[in-house]
Tab-separated table of C-alpha atoms and ligand atoms in Angstrom:
chain	number	residue	atom	x	y	z
Y	86	MET	CA	-14.356	8.574	53.664
Y	87	ILE	CA	-10.787	9.679	53.211
Y	88	THR	CA	-10.185	12.127	50.140
Y	89	GLY	CA	-7.876	11.521	47.399
Y	90	SER	CA	-5.683	14.313	48.391
Y	91	ALA	CA	-5.298	13.194	51.966
Y	92	LEU	CA	-4.569	9.572	50.908
Y	93	PRO	CA	-3.098	9.323	47.435
Y	94	LEU	CA	-4.471	6.493	45.367
Y	95	ALA	CA	-1.968	3.568	45.299
Y	96	VAL	CA	-3.543	1.492	42.704
Y	97	VAL	CA	-1.077	-0.990	41.506
Y	98	ALA	CA	-1.298	-1.456	37.714
Y	99	LEU	CA	-1.183	-4.747	35.973
Y	100	ASP	CA	-0.573	-5.388	32.320
Y	101	PRO	CA	-3.958	-5.293	30.746
Y	102	ALA	CA	-3.596	-8.666	29.066
Y	103	ILE	CA	-2.594	-10.255	32.461
Y	104	GLU	CA	-5.368	-8.438	34.264
Y	105	GLU	CA	-7.998	-9.757	31.728
Y	106	ALA	CA	-6.455	-13.309	32.019
Y	107	LEU	CA	-6.650	-13.229	35.716
Y	108	ARG	CA	-10.349	-11.863	35.559
Y	109	ALA	CA	-11.202	-14.744	33.283
Y	110	ALA	CA	-9.602	-17.213	35.471
Y	111	ALA	CA	-11.397	-16.088	38.572
Y	112	ASN	CA	-14.775	-16.043	36.575
Y	113	ARG	CA	-14.227	-19.466	35.144
Y	114	PHE	CA	-12.907	-21.429	38.232
Y	115	GLY	CA	-13.921	-19.256	41.089
Y	116	THR	CA	-11.970	-17.908	44.073
Y	117	PRO	CA	-9.950	-18.254	46.139
Y	118	CYS	CA	-7.358	-19.490	43.799
Y	119	TYR	CA	-3.758	-19.217	42.815
Y	120	VAL	CA	-2.918	-18.413	39.108
Y	121	TYR	CA	0.678	-19.054	37.741
Y	122	LEU	CA	1.717	-17.624	34.482
Y	123	LEU	CA	3.885	-20.272	33.105
Y	124	ASP	CA	5.234	-18.119	30.167
Y	125	GLN	CA	6.614	-15.551	32.702
Y	126	ILE	CA	8.443	-18.356	34.614
Y	127	VAL	CA	10.066	-19.620	31.362
Y	128	GLU	CA	11.046	-15.996	30.422
Y	129	ARG	CA	12.556	-15.573	33.660
Y	130	ALA	CA	14.576	-18.840	33.378
Y	131	ARG	CA	15.811	-17.713	29.971
Y	132	TYR	CA	16.752	-14.208	31.434
Y	133	ILE	CA	18.880	-15.674	34.101
Y	134	ASP	CA	20.760	-17.962	31.653
Y	135	GLN	CA	21.240	-14.937	29.335
Y	136	ILE	CA	22.240	-12.457	31.883
Y	137	PHE	CA	24.942	-14.830	33.442
Y	138	GLY	CA	25.997	-15.950	30.096
Y	139	ASN	CA	25.081	-19.576	31.083
Y	140	ARG	CA	27.733	-19.575	33.806
Y	141	PHE	CA	25.175	-20.700	36.296
Y	142	GLU	CA	22.723	-23.530	35.813
Y	143	ILE	CA	19.369	-23.126	37.620
Y	144	ASN	CA	18.698	-25.488	40.528
Y	145	TYR	CA	15.022	-24.793	41.372
Y	146	ALA	CA	14.321	-25.096	45.105
Y	147	MET	CA	10.974	-26.930	44.939
Y	148	LYS	CA	9.795	-25.738	48.273
Y	149	ALA	CA	8.987	-22.363	46.669
Y	150	ASN	CA	6.225	-24.107	44.755
Y	151	PRO	CA	5.776	-27.881	44.375
Y	152	ASN	CA	2.814	-27.810	42.213
Y	153	ALA	CA	3.044	-31.069	40.143
Y	154	GLU	CA	1.946	-29.512	36.729
Y	155	LEU	CA	4.196	-26.494	37.309
Y	156	LEU	CA	7.150	-28.837	38.043
Y	157	LYS	CA	6.474	-30.674	34.792
Y	158	ALA	CA	6.187	-27.574	32.796
Y	159	ILE	CA	9.386	-25.890	33.981
Y	160	GLU	CA	11.597	-29.153	33.678
Y	161	PRO	CA	12.909	-28.486	30.150
Y	162	HIS	CA	13.955	-25.019	31.255
Y	163	ILE	CA	16.092	-25.736	34.388
Y	164	ALA	CA	18.991	-27.922	35.091
Y	165	GLY	CA	18.270	-29.413	38.441
Y	166	ILE	CA	15.702	-29.407	41.245
Y	167	ASP	CA	16.467	-29.184	45.082
Y	168	VAL	CA	14.079	-31.201	47.347
Y	169	SER	CA	13.948	-30.971	51.232
Y	170	SER	CA	11.836	-33.971	52.122
Y	171	GLY	CA	10.992	-37.418	50.939
Y	172	GLY	CA	7.712	-36.220	49.925
Y	173	GLU	CA	9.309	-33.558	47.634
Y	174	LEU	CA	11.670	-36.289	46.374
Y	175	GLN	CA	8.752	-38.218	45.204
Y	176	LEU	CA	7.191	-35.274	43.629
Y	177	ALA	CA	10.190	-34.503	41.617
Y	178	LEU	CA	10.540	-38.137	40.372
Y	179	ALA	CA	6.750	-38.169	39.562
Y	180	ALA	CA	7.109	-35.005	37.404
Y	181	GLY	CA	9.695	-36.709	35.445
Y	182	TYR	CA	13.024	-35.471	36.816
Y	183	LEU	CA	15.829	-37.921	36.337
Y	184	PRO	CA	17.181	-38.802	39.789
Y	185	LYS	CA	20.552	-37.436	38.922
Y	186	ARG	CA	18.987	-33.932	38.474
Y	187	VAL	CA	17.724	-33.987	42.061
Y	188	SER	CA	19.710	-32.646	45.116
Y	189	PHE	CA	18.378	-33.148	48.588
Y	190	THR	CA	18.827	-30.440	51.386
Y	191	GLY	CA	17.381	-30.282	54.888
Y	192	PRO	CA	18.900	-30.225	58.375
Y	193	GLY	CA	16.721	-32.984	59.884
Y	194	LYS	CA	16.477	-35.687	57.181
Y	195	SER	CA	15.166	-39.027	58.537
Y	196	LEU	CA	17.215	-42.368	57.909
Y	197	GLU	CA	14.357	-43.308	55.714
Y	198	GLU	CA	14.534	-40.213	53.574
Y	199	LEU	CA	18.270	-40.731	53.328
Y	200	SER	CA	17.864	-44.332	52.376
Y	201	ASP	CA	15.098	-43.365	49.678
Y	202	ALA	CA	17.582	-40.631	48.337
Y	203	ILE	CA	20.392	-43.168	48.236
Y	204	ASP	CA	18.245	-45.882	46.542
Y	205	SER	CA	17.142	-43.473	43.995
Y	206	GLY	CA	20.584	-43.242	42.693
Y	207	GLY	CA	20.086	-39.642	42.405
Y	208	GLY	CA	22.195	-36.464	42.296
Y	209	GLU	CA	23.764	-35.179	45.521
Y	210	ILE	CA	22.552	-35.357	48.972
Y	211	VAL	CA	23.373	-32.149	50.694
Y	212	ALA	CA	24.920	-33.121	53.997
Y	213	GLU	CA	24.149	-30.529	56.679
Y	214	SER	CA	26.342	-31.928	59.392
Y	215	MET	CA	29.038	-34.525	59.977
Y	216	ALA	CA	26.525	-36.606	61.842
Y	217	GLU	CA	24.541	-36.766	58.601
Y	218	VAL	CA	27.758	-37.594	56.741
Y	219	SER	CA	28.212	-40.656	58.966
Y	220	ASP	CA	24.547	-41.722	58.517
Y	221	ILE	CA	24.888	-41.539	54.642
Y	222	ASP	CA	28.160	-43.283	54.745
Y	223	ARG	CA	26.853	-46.141	56.844
Y	224	LEU	CA	23.720	-46.546	54.754
Y	225	SER	CA	25.596	-46.563	51.515
Y	226	VAL	CA	28.319	-49.054	52.798
Y	227	ASN	CA	25.464	-51.394	53.932
Y	228	ARG	CA	24.129	-51.061	50.274
Y	229	GLY	CA	27.347	-51.521	48.658
Y	230	VAL	CA	27.150	-48.180	46.919
Y	231	VAL	CA	29.013	-44.821	47.101
Y	232	THR	CA	26.867	-41.883	47.443
Y	233	ARG	CA	27.706	-38.317	46.088
Y	234	ILE	CA	27.248	-35.511	48.752
Y	235	LEU	CA	27.735	-31.912	48.940
Y	236	LEU	CA	28.754	-30.259	52.209
Y	237	ARG	CA	26.469	-27.499	53.167
Y	238	VAL	CA	28.554	-24.684	54.605
Y	239	SER	CA	27.171	-22.032	56.999
Y	240	PRO	CA	29.279	-18.861	56.474
Y	241	GLN	CA	30.493	-16.908	59.422
Y	242	CYS	CA	28.829	-13.655	58.072
Y	243	VAL	CA	26.059	-12.690	55.883
Y	244	PRO	CA	25.896	-9.222	54.450
Y	245	LYS	CA	23.129	-6.835	55.660
Y	246	GLY	CA	20.016	-6.803	53.526
Y	247	PHE	CA	18.772	-10.445	53.609
Y	248	GLY	CA	15.264	-10.671	55.112
Y	249	VAL	CA	16.099	-14.049	56.744
Y	250	ASN	CA	19.525	-15.323	57.684
Y	251	MET	CA	20.433	-18.910	57.728
Y	252	ALA	CA	24.087	-18.260	58.679
Y	253	GLY	CA	26.129	-15.640	60.349
Y	254	ARG	CA	24.733	-16.795	63.648
Y	255	PRO	CA	24.107	-20.204	65.432
Y	256	SER	CA	22.195	-22.165	62.893
Y	257	GLN	CA	20.630	-25.611	62.308
Y	258	PHE	CA	21.800	-25.291	58.646
Y	259	GLY	CA	25.090	-26.585	57.387
Y	260	ILE	CA	28.560	-26.981	58.908
Y	261	ASP	CA	29.888	-23.833	60.445
Y	262	GLU	CA	32.473	-22.337	58.341
Y	263	GLU	CA	34.924	-22.410	61.440
Y	264	ASN	CA	34.556	-26.061	61.559
Y	265	LEU	CA	34.880	-26.817	57.804
Y	266	ASP	CA	38.654	-27.534	57.919
Y	267	SER	CA	38.149	-30.282	60.524
Y	268	ALA	CA	35.083	-31.731	58.542
Y	269	LEU	CA	36.963	-31.819	55.309
Y	270	ALA	CA	39.950	-33.490	57.007
Y	271	GLN	CA	37.729	-36.362	58.271
Y	272	LEU	CA	36.191	-36.907	54.771
Y	273	HIS	CA	38.747	-39.631	53.756
Y	274	GLU	CA	37.596	-41.864	56.717
Y	275	TYR	CA	34.156	-42.560	54.960
Y	276	LYS	CA	34.230	-45.079	52.291
Y	277	GLY	CA	30.492	-44.936	51.290
Y	278	ILE	CA	30.457	-41.245	50.280
Y	279	HIS	CA	32.100	-39.243	47.333
Y	280	PHE	CA	32.652	-35.636	47.987
Y	281	SER	CA	31.177	-33.875	45.047
Y	282	GLY	CA	31.305	-30.199	46.304
Y	283	PHE	CA	29.874	-27.497	48.411
Y	284	HIS	CA	26.652	-25.971	49.097
Y	285	ILE	CA	25.822	-22.581	50.590
Y	286	TYR	CA	22.441	-20.826	51.124
Y	287	ALA	CA	23.074	-18.186	53.578
Y	288	GLY	CA	20.122	-15.849	53.547
Y	289	ALA	CA	16.859	-15.190	51.749
Y	290	GLN	CA	14.793	-12.268	50.169
Y	291	CYS	CA	17.553	-9.816	49.626
Y	292	LEU	CA	16.614	-6.783	47.484
Y	293	ASN	CA	19.957	-5.046	47.769
Y	294	SER	CA	22.091	-5.940	44.694
Y	295	ASP	CA	25.540	-5.066	46.339
Y	296	SER	CA	24.645	-7.238	49.440
Y	297	ILE	CA	24.027	-10.314	46.890
Y	298	ILE	CA	27.160	-9.572	45.062
Y	299	GLU	CA	29.064	-9.319	48.325
Y	300	ASN	CA	27.406	-12.625	49.687
Y	301	PHE	CA	28.384	-14.546	46.354
Y	302	LEU	CA	31.940	-13.270	46.622
Y	303	ASN	CA	32.069	-14.596	50.030
Y	304	TYR	CA	30.876	-17.919	48.803
Y	305	ILE	CA	33.670	-17.961	46.222
Y	306	ARG	CA	36.222	-17.032	48.844
Y	307	ILE	CA	34.830	-20.085	50.957
Y	308	PHE	CA	34.993	-22.569	48.049
Y	309	THR	CA	38.464	-21.415	46.881
Y	310	VAL	CA	40.251	-21.438	50.189
Y	311	HIS	CA	38.813	-24.723	51.291
Y	312	ALA	CA	38.933	-26.819	48.074
Y	313	GLU	CA	42.633	-25.499	47.610
Y	314	ARG	CA	43.680	-26.082	51.160
Y	315	HIS	CA	42.414	-29.610	51.017
Y	316	ALA	CA	43.354	-30.386	47.405
Y	317	LEU	CA	39.726	-31.031	46.452
Y	318	ALA	CA	38.276	-30.473	43.005
Y	319	PRO	CA	34.586	-29.872	43.423
Y	320	GLU	CA	32.256	-31.065	40.740
Y	321	VAL	CA	29.397	-29.102	41.799
Y	322	LEU	CA	29.248	-25.593	43.685
Y	323	VAL	CA	25.642	-24.589	44.837
Y	324	PHE	CA	25.211	-20.894	45.265
Y	325	GLY	CA	22.104	-20.435	47.195
Y	326	GLY	CA	20.880	-17.073	45.741
Y	327	GLY	CA	18.659	-15.551	48.378
Y	328	ILE	CA	17.710	-13.148	45.525
Y	329	GLY	CA	14.602	-11.341	46.601
Y	330	ILE	CA	11.625	-10.118	44.727
Y	331	PRO	CA	9.330	-7.144	45.224
Y	332	TYR	CA	6.360	-8.021	47.584
Y	333	HIS	CA	5.196	-4.572	49.013
Y	334	PRO	CA	4.641	-1.109	47.605
Y	335	GLY	CA	7.997	0.565	47.285
Y	336	ASP	CA	10.124	-2.573	46.907
Y	337	GLU	CA	12.452	-2.145	44.086
Y	338	PRO	CA	13.499	-5.344	42.102
Y	339	VAL	CA	17.069	-6.433	42.357
Y	340	ASP	CA	19.356	-5.254	39.427
Y	341	LEU	CA	20.269	-8.671	37.950
Y	342	ALA	CA	22.348	-7.076	35.237
Y	343	LYS	CA	24.436	-5.188	37.829
Y	344	ILE	CA	24.799	-8.457	39.770
Y	345	ALA	CA	25.838	-10.394	36.654
Y	346	ALA	CA	28.211	-7.643	35.502
Y	347	GLN	CA	30.106	-7.961	38.646
Y	348	LEU	CA	29.841	-11.717	39.242
Y	349	ASN	CA	30.490	-13.137	35.782
Y	350	PRO	CA	34.257	-12.069	35.883
Y	351	ALA	CA	34.586	-13.550	39.373
Y	352	LEU	CA	33.055	-16.858	38.165
Y	353	ASP	CA	35.399	-16.911	35.206
Y	354	ALA	CA	38.258	-16.311	37.599
Y	355	LEU	CA	37.172	-19.078	39.789
Y	356	ARG	CA	36.678	-21.294	36.781
Y	357	ALA	CA	40.336	-20.543	35.815
Y	358	ARG	CA	41.786	-21.933	39.080
Y	359	PRO	CA	42.944	-25.567	38.501
Y	360	ASN	CA	40.745	-27.022	41.218
Y	361	PHE	CA	37.616	-25.715	39.742
Y	362	THR	CA	37.862	-26.385	35.955
Y	363	MET	CA	35.281	-29.241	36.133
Y	364	ALA	CA	32.962	-27.504	38.703
Y	365	ARG	CA	29.251	-26.901	37.652
Y	366	PHE	CA	28.065	-23.684	39.045
Y	367	MET	CA	24.396	-24.090	40.287
Y	368	LEU	CA	22.244	-21.132	41.073
Y	369	GLU	CA	19.730	-22.359	43.636
Y	370	ILE	CA	16.678	-20.313	43.494
Y	371	GLY	CA	12.953	-20.484	44.376
Y	372	ARG	CA	11.008	-17.249	44.451
Y	373	LEU	CA	13.197	-15.524	41.887
Y	374	LEU	CA	11.978	-17.988	39.256
Y	375	VAL	CA	8.363	-18.568	40.302
Y	376	GLY	CA	7.320	-15.786	42.693
Y	377	GLU	CA	6.311	-12.890	40.531
Y	378	ALA	CA	4.534	-15.173	38.128
Y	379	GLY	CA	2.001	-16.141	40.696
Y	380	PHE	CA	-1.161	-14.314	41.831
Y	381	PHE	CA	-3.615	-15.042	44.572
Y	382	LEU	CA	-7.214	-14.201	43.745
Y	383	THR	CA	-9.874	-13.679	46.337
Y	384	THR	CA	-13.193	-12.145	46.276
Y	385	VAL	CA	-14.879	-9.648	48.570
Y	386	ARG	CA	-17.833	-11.423	50.241
Y	387	ARG	CA	-19.041	-8.840	52.885
Y	388	ALA	CA	-18.537	-5.178	53.383
Y	389	LYS	CA	-19.131	-3.388	56.657
Y	390	HIS	CA	-18.374	-0.111	58.408
Y	391	SER	CA	-17.051	-0.363	61.980
Y	392	ARG	CA	-16.120	2.207	64.160
Y	393	GLY	CA	-14.864	4.645	61.557
Y	394	ARG	CA	-13.201	1.837	59.468
Y	395	GLU	CA	-14.228	0.267	56.131
Y	396	ILE	CA	-13.993	-3.453	56.661
Y	397	ARG	CA	-13.996	-5.983	53.829
Y	398	ILE	CA	-14.192	-9.635	54.205
Y	399	CYS	CA	-13.053	-12.030	51.466
Y	400	ASP	CA	-13.417	-15.619	50.577
Y	401	GLY	CA	-9.622	-16.350	51.067
Y	402	GLY	CA	-7.444	-15.559	54.013
Y	403	LEU	CA	-4.453	-16.705	55.909
Y	404	ASN	CA	-5.525	-20.205	55.471
Y	405	ASN	CA	-4.822	-19.810	51.787
Y	406	HIS	CA	-2.086	-17.387	51.907
Y	407	LEU	CA	-0.245	-17.113	55.168
Y	408	ALA	CA	2.501	-14.889	53.789
Y	409	ALA	CA	0.346	-12.172	52.456
Y	410	CYS	CA	-1.205	-11.819	56.181
Y	411	GLY	CA	2.397	-11.336	57.275
Y	412	HIS	CA	2.885	-14.447	59.135
Y	413	PHE	CA	5.618	-16.246	57.007
Y	414	GLY	CA	9.167	-14.814	57.659
Y	415	THR	CA	8.190	-11.375	58.424
Y	416	ILE	CA	7.936	-9.636	61.714
Y	417	ILE	CA	5.607	-6.719	60.826
Y	418	HIS	CA	2.854	-6.840	58.388
Y	419	ARG	CA	3.196	-4.844	55.276
Y	420	ASN	CA	0.538	-5.018	52.407
Y	421	TYR	CA	1.333	-7.064	49.382
Y	422	LEU	CA	1.129	-5.449	45.992
Y	423	ILE	CA	-2.628	-5.675	45.395
Y	424	THR	CA	-4.756	-4.997	42.205
Y	425	ARG	CA	-8.421	-4.785	42.310
Y	426	LEU	CA	-9.418	-6.623	39.127
Y	427	SER	CA	-11.725	-3.920	38.129
Y	428	ASP	CA	-14.882	-4.503	36.194
Y	429	PRO	CA	-14.001	-3.035	32.718
Y	430	ASN	CA	-17.395	-1.373	32.657
Y	431	ARG	CA	-17.001	0.455	35.995
Y	432	SER	CA	-14.991	3.757	35.865
Y	433	SER	CA	-13.270	4.659	39.002
Y	434	ALA	CA	-11.041	7.446	37.505
Y	435	SER	CA	-12.885	10.238	39.344
Y	436	ALA	CA	-13.637	8.329	42.569
Y	437	THR	CA	-11.911	9.556	45.776
Y	438	ALA	CA	-9.661	7.194	47.514
Y	439	GLU	CA	-10.914	5.150	50.482
Y	440	ALA	CA	-8.876	2.984	53.016
Y	441	PHE	CA	-9.949	-0.557	53.455
Y	442	ASP	CA	-9.011	-3.128	55.977
Y	443	VAL	CA	-9.239	-6.480	54.384
Y	444	PHE	CA	-9.808	-9.732	56.065
Y	445	GLY	CA	-10.218	-13.487	55.409
Y	446	PRO	CA	-12.991	-15.532	56.488
Y	447	LEU	CA	-11.470	-17.212	59.434
Y	448	CYS	CA	-12.484	-16.666	63.070
Y	449	THR	CA	-9.159	-15.225	64.114
Y	450	THR	CA	-8.052	-11.620	64.455
Y	451	ILE	CA	-4.803	-12.318	62.755
Y	452	ASP	CA	-6.644	-13.252	59.448
Y	453	GLN	CA	-5.940	-9.861	57.838
Y	454	LEU	CA	-4.919	-9.699	54.233
Y	455	ALA	CA	-4.420	-5.855	53.982
Y	456	ARG	CA	-4.408	-2.857	56.251
Y	457	GLN	CA	-5.694	0.471	55.038
Y	458	LEU	CA	-5.588	-0.667	51.469
Y	459	GLN	CA	-6.172	2.378	49.411
Y	460	LEU	CA	-8.559	2.040	46.548
Y	461	PRO	CA	-11.333	4.082	44.856
Y	462	ALA	CA	-13.811	1.586	45.859
Y	463	LEU	CA	-14.059	-2.028	47.085
Y	464	ASP	CA	-17.287	-3.647	46.914
Y	465	CYS	CA	-18.764	-7.169	47.476
Y	466	GLY	CA	-17.975	-9.175	44.332
Y	467	ASP	CA	-14.845	-7.378	43.565
Y	468	VAL	CA	-11.768	-9.548	43.057
Y	469	LEU	CA	-8.499	-8.666	44.564
Y	470	ALA	CA	-5.106	-9.943	43.013
Y	471	PHE	CA	-2.240	-10.353	45.257
Y	472	HIS	CA	1.021	-10.063	43.317
Y	473	SER	CA	4.326	-12.041	43.996
Y	474	SER	CA	2.382	-15.153	45.158
Y	475	GLY	CA	3.930	-17.736	43.096
Y	476	ALA	CA	6.297	-18.839	45.822
Y	477	TYR	CA	5.548	-19.864	49.292
Y	478	GLY	CA	1.906	-19.211	48.848
Y	479	PHE	CA	-0.256	-22.247	48.376
Y	480	SER	CA	2.240	-24.786	50.000
Y	481	ALA	CA	3.219	-22.586	52.954
Y	482	SER	CA	-0.340	-21.994	54.084
Y	483	PRO	CA	-2.273	-23.852	56.659
Y	484	MET	CA	-5.117	-24.859	54.332
Y	485	LYS	CA	-6.771	-27.199	56.655
Y	486	PHE	CA	-7.260	-24.447	59.398
Y	487	ILE	CA	-10.969	-23.957	59.964
Y	488	SER	CA	-11.742	-26.496	57.116
Y	489	HIS	CA	-12.687	-24.076	54.399
Y	490	PRO	CA	-12.123	-25.596	50.959
Y	491	CYS	CA	-8.665	-25.384	49.510
Y	492	ALA	CA	-7.652	-22.631	47.276
Y	493	LYS	CA	-7.498	-23.850	43.539
Y	494	GLU	CA	-4.277	-23.676	41.421
Y	495	ILE	CA	-4.473	-22.587	37.929
Y	496	ILE	CA	-1.806	-22.600	35.289
Y	497	LEU	CA	-1.974	-20.084	32.496
Y	498	SER	CA	-0.024	-20.713	29.453
Y	499	GLY	CA	-0.131	-18.812	26.204
Y	500	SER	CA	-2.830	-16.209	25.747
Y	501	SER	CA	-5.971	-18.245	26.507
Y	502	ALA	CA	-5.100	-21.872	27.729
Y	503	VAL	CA	-6.369	-22.232	31.336
Y	504	LYS	CA	-5.591	-25.421	33.130
Y	505	GLN	CA	-7.367	-26.114	36.502
Y	506	LEU	CA	-5.460	-28.465	38.907
N	696	PLP	C1	18.433	-24.725	50.774
N	696	PLP	C2	17.655	-23.747	50.088
N	696	PLP	N1	17.842	-23.406	48.723
N	696	PLP	C3	17.004	-22.601	48.123
N	696	PLP	C4	15.972	-21.957	48.744
N	696	PLP	C5	15.226	-20.978	47.963
N	696	PLP	O1	15.092	-19.741	48.450
N	696	PLP	P1	14.403	-18.550	47.585
N	696	PLP	O2	13.065	-18.933	47.408
N	696	PLP	O3	14.539	-17.432	48.429
N	696	PLP	O4	15.190	-18.371	46.356
N	696	PLP	C6	15.727	-22.080	50.046
N	696	PLP	C7	14.632	-21.440	50.818
N	696	PLP	O5	14.522	-21.439	51.923
N	696	PLP	C8	16.539	-23.108	50.735
N	696	PLP	O6	16.287	-23.316	52.074
């Protein structure tokens, strides 16, 4: 046992109403499960609209969370949805999104996927290479239609602070900024495409507000220079946000107010330029919209003491939540923000801190949910809530690995309504 003074408690507090709702969901539906707080997602969408003064329209990147009920529920609160596969395209249409609200990114789209996107008569296909422009053109000409495309640009540099960089280095995404002039000069050769604008998504999970601002200003520079040089009037500009959310103890949320205060005048200046008067500015985000509104719940199934360490084994693990185990976009594992959903009748105020190594049920050493998690106690039957699990949780996990049952997904809306999916 390690005493409280040697190892300070790091209990992550939750709003009591949310904690109660999570506990109720775990009791009613069982664990492992994901719980999504719909009201928080809607609130976040409203806040983004408000803070940017509606300069941006939200384009939700479905890859963050493609849950069908969630897609339906957020539909009235966002402008568009970005899909990255034929499967996601079908999900968007099934959830009631009009085709013209759907954009389609992805560096390796098949001819079948491109054909389906063209036939859906939808929004823009985001062309990630000139070879793809050629394919879209040929498929469109064969059908006697003209398809709206955005050219995805891979900037030459990405500011420091992004957890994952999709640009600023050799990349499978988009057209290198260095080659954009020659790409734009070729566009008039294609009769089956209509250039609708540019798309940039250069990096992910940035918590540094200054870096996010610098990144967006770089996007604006690229849009301006190239549109004006080639006498283009984009109708759509996609600003792939890369705005991060807190996952780990010590992570500070980004300062959206600061970002907006600096970006809004820059967006107004862009809008004032003759080539951009008609352009829609789309903020393409995933985790910022849905990430913090999601929790992963798992119950401790076994407790053991092994060679000086307290080991706890839960009913959910990396098969349900790959990212919490540190195997999705991170090099080193850091514990997620985790709350033990305490039994209200159990007081732990005076308990000394212990450190727990928390594992999932899989037969692999990498199935570790938390290292040296500091809590007053962690017993069989206790439920752990992993915060920031609404994005890249359920859908980014290898649920079939070792054939345990899939985690359930539950949407909470309002104070009491619980819906099992
Ligand atoms: C093209 C594109 N847009 C948007 C996103 C959403 O990113 P995030 O969830 O970090 O906001 C991604 C994520 O990989 C992406 O690839």
